[in-house]
Amino acid sequence: LIKAEGLSVAQQLAMCKEASALAQRDEEKRLLLGSLGGVPSTEALAMVLTYLDNRGTKNEAAQAALSIGQEIVEKSPAAVVEAMQKITKAIDNRGILRRVEPLLERARAKAAGK
């Protein structure tokens, strides 16, 4: 339902916040992360990063952060740099890390005004 068309980013974010309070099991948290990955906002990015410390959700959290980062890098490059740096420290999945590096470089360049 969170991905339903016609919902604003604020509405999607509010629904995700409500769902995060209810999600107990890792599989529920992974479903939430899938929804959050489609919410292009720095607040959604911050929410996703809180799941990097959980072994059962860290890969999904990284993937959601990548999805969000790609959407917001032009408007919020500093937030994307910070998020990608956190992912590189928390994740050992090479497939994910290969996707992080180009986004991190793009965000750094954008943050530097290039």
mmCIF file of C-alpha atoms in Angstrom, residues 9-98:
data_model
loop_
_atom_site.group_PDB
_atom_site.id
_atom_site.type_symbol
_atom_site.label_atom_id
_atom_site.label_comp_id
_atom_site.label_asym_id
_atom_site.label_seq_id
_atom_site.Cartn_x
_atom_site.Cartn_y
_atom_site.Cartn_z
ATOM 1 C CA VAL A 9 6.388 11.516 -0.408
ATOM 2 C CA ALA A 10 5.153 12.838 2.954
ATOM 3 C CA GLN A 11 2.267 10.352 2.980
ATOM 4 C CA GLN A 12 4.553 7.460 2.044
ATOM 5 C CA LEU A 13 7.009 8.484 4.743
ATOM 6 C CA ALA A 14 4.268 8.715 7.365
ATOM 7 C CA MET A 15 3.044 5.242 6.455
ATOM 8 C CA CYS A 16 6.585 3.875 6.645
ATOM 9 C CA LYS A 17 7.096 5.417 10.072
ATOM 10 C CA GLU A 18 3.896 3.811 11.268
ATOM 11 C CA ALA A 19 4.899 0.473 9.775
ATOM 12 C CA SER A 20 8.377 0.647 11.337
ATOM 13 C CA ALA A 21 6.804 0.788 14.781
ATOM 14 C CA LEU A 22 4.916 -2.416 13.999
ATOM 15 C CA ALA A 23 7.656 -4.386 12.226
ATOM 16 C CA GLN A 24 9.122 -6.931 14.618
ATOM 17 C CA ARG A 25 10.573 -9.769 12.547
ATOM 18 C CA ASP A 26 13.384 -9.351 10.038
ATOM 19 C CA GLU A 27 11.103 -10.354 7.163
ATOM 20 C CA GLU A 28 8.692 -7.548 8.108
ATOM 21 C CA LYS A 29 11.574 -5.116 8.338
ATOM 22 C CA ARG A 30 12.816 -6.206 4.896
ATOM 23 C CA LEU A 31 9.358 -5.512 3.437
ATOM 24 C CA LEU A 32 9.441 -2.082 5.047
ATOM 25 C CA LEU A 33 12.890 -1.424 3.594
ATOM 26 C CA GLY A 34 11.571 -2.351 0.152
ATOM 27 C CA SER A 35 8.919 0.325 0.537
ATOM 28 C CA LEU A 36 11.299 2.903 1.971
ATOM 29 C CA GLY A 37 13.603 2.381 -1.007
ATOM 30 C CA GLY A 38 10.943 3.977 -3.159
ATOM 31 C CA VAL A 39 10.579 7.116 -1.038
ATOM 32 C CA PRO A 40 12.973 9.770 -2.384
ATOM 33 C CA SER A 41 13.765 11.797 0.720
ATOM 34 C CA THR A 42 16.629 12.344 3.118
ATOM 35 C CA GLU A 43 14.353 11.323 5.977
ATOM 36 C CA ALA A 44 13.677 7.948 4.321
ATOM 37 C CA LEU A 45 17.414 7.576 3.768
ATOM 38 C CA ALA A 46 18.051 8.205 7.465
ATOM 39 C CA MET A 47 15.407 5.637 8.430
ATOM 40 C CA VAL A 48 16.957 3.028 6.148
ATOM 41 C CA LEU A 49 20.419 3.528 7.607
ATOM 42 C CA THR A 50 19.188 2.512 11.063
ATOM 43 C CA TYR A 51 18.746 -1.036 9.716
ATOM 44 C CA LEU A 52 22.406 -1.396 8.662
ATOM 45 C CA ASP A 53 23.385 -2.656 12.115
ATOM 46 C CA ASN A 54 21.036 -5.646 11.936
ATOM 47 C CA ARG A 55 22.621 -8.677 10.277
ATOM 48 C CA GLY A 56 19.197 -9.816 9.029
ATOM 49 C CA THR A 57 18.378 -6.524 7.304
ATOM 50 C CA LYS A 58 21.671 -4.855 6.428
ATOM 51 C CA ASN A 59 21.781 -5.930 2.762
ATOM 52 C CA GLU A 60 18.207 -4.789 2.165
ATOM 53 C CA ALA A 61 18.950 -1.549 3.999
ATOM 54 C CA ALA A 62 21.957 -0.941 1.766
ATOM 55 C CA GLN A 63 19.929 -1.633 -1.363
ATOM 56 C CA ALA A 64 17.164 0.700 -0.207
ATOM 57 C CA ALA A 65 19.732 3.400 0.567
ATOM 58 C CA LEU A 66 21.202 2.984 -2.909
ATOM 59 C CA SER A 67 17.773 3.387 -4.493
ATOM 60 C CA ILE A 68 17.016 6.489 -2.458
ATOM 61 C CA GLY A 69 20.499 7.899 -2.994
ATOM 62 C CA GLN A 70 20.208 7.643 -6.744
ATOM 63 C CA GLU A 71 16.988 9.639 -6.595
ATOM 64 C CA ILE A 72 18.168 12.402 -4.263
ATOM 65 C CA VAL A 73 21.859 12.778 -5.152
ATOM 66 C CA GLU A 74 21.278 15.971 -7.133
ATOM 67 C CA LYS A 75 19.365 17.694 -4.335
ATOM 68 C CA SER A 76 21.123 16.241 -1.278
ATOM 69 C CA PRO A 77 24.622 15.092 -2.238
ATOM 70 C CA ALA A 78 26.057 15.468 1.285
ATOM 71 C CA ALA A 79 23.418 13.118 2.712
ATOM 72 C CA VAL A 80 24.192 10.607 -0.023
ATOM 73 C CA VAL A 81 27.939 10.800 0.644
ATOM 74 C CA GLU A 82 27.341 10.142 4.333
ATOM 75 C CA ALA A 83 24.987 7.238 3.626
ATOM 76 C CA MET A 84 27.292 5.574 1.111
ATOM 77 C CA GLN A 85 30.227 5.872 3.501
ATOM 78 C CA LYS A 86 28.180 4.157 6.210
ATOM 79 C CA ILE A 87 27.293 1.378 3.798
ATOM 80 C CA THR A 88 30.929 0.757 2.872
ATOM 81 C CA LYS A 89 31.727 0.287 6.571
ATOM 82 C CA ALA A 90 28.739 -1.963 7.326
ATOM 83 C CA ILE A 91 28.482 -4.166 4.232
ATOM 84 C CA ASP A 92 30.751 -6.875 2.913
ATOM 85 C CA ASN A 93 28.543 -7.811 -0.053
ATOM 86 C CA ARG A 94 30.688 -7.133 -3.124
ATOM 87 C CA GLY A 95 27.709 -6.749 -5.431
ATOM 88 C CA ILE A 96 26.292 -3.969 -3.315
ATOM 89 C CA LEU A 97 29.680 -2.329 -2.820
ATOM 90 C CA ARG A 98 30.217 -2.212 -6.606
#
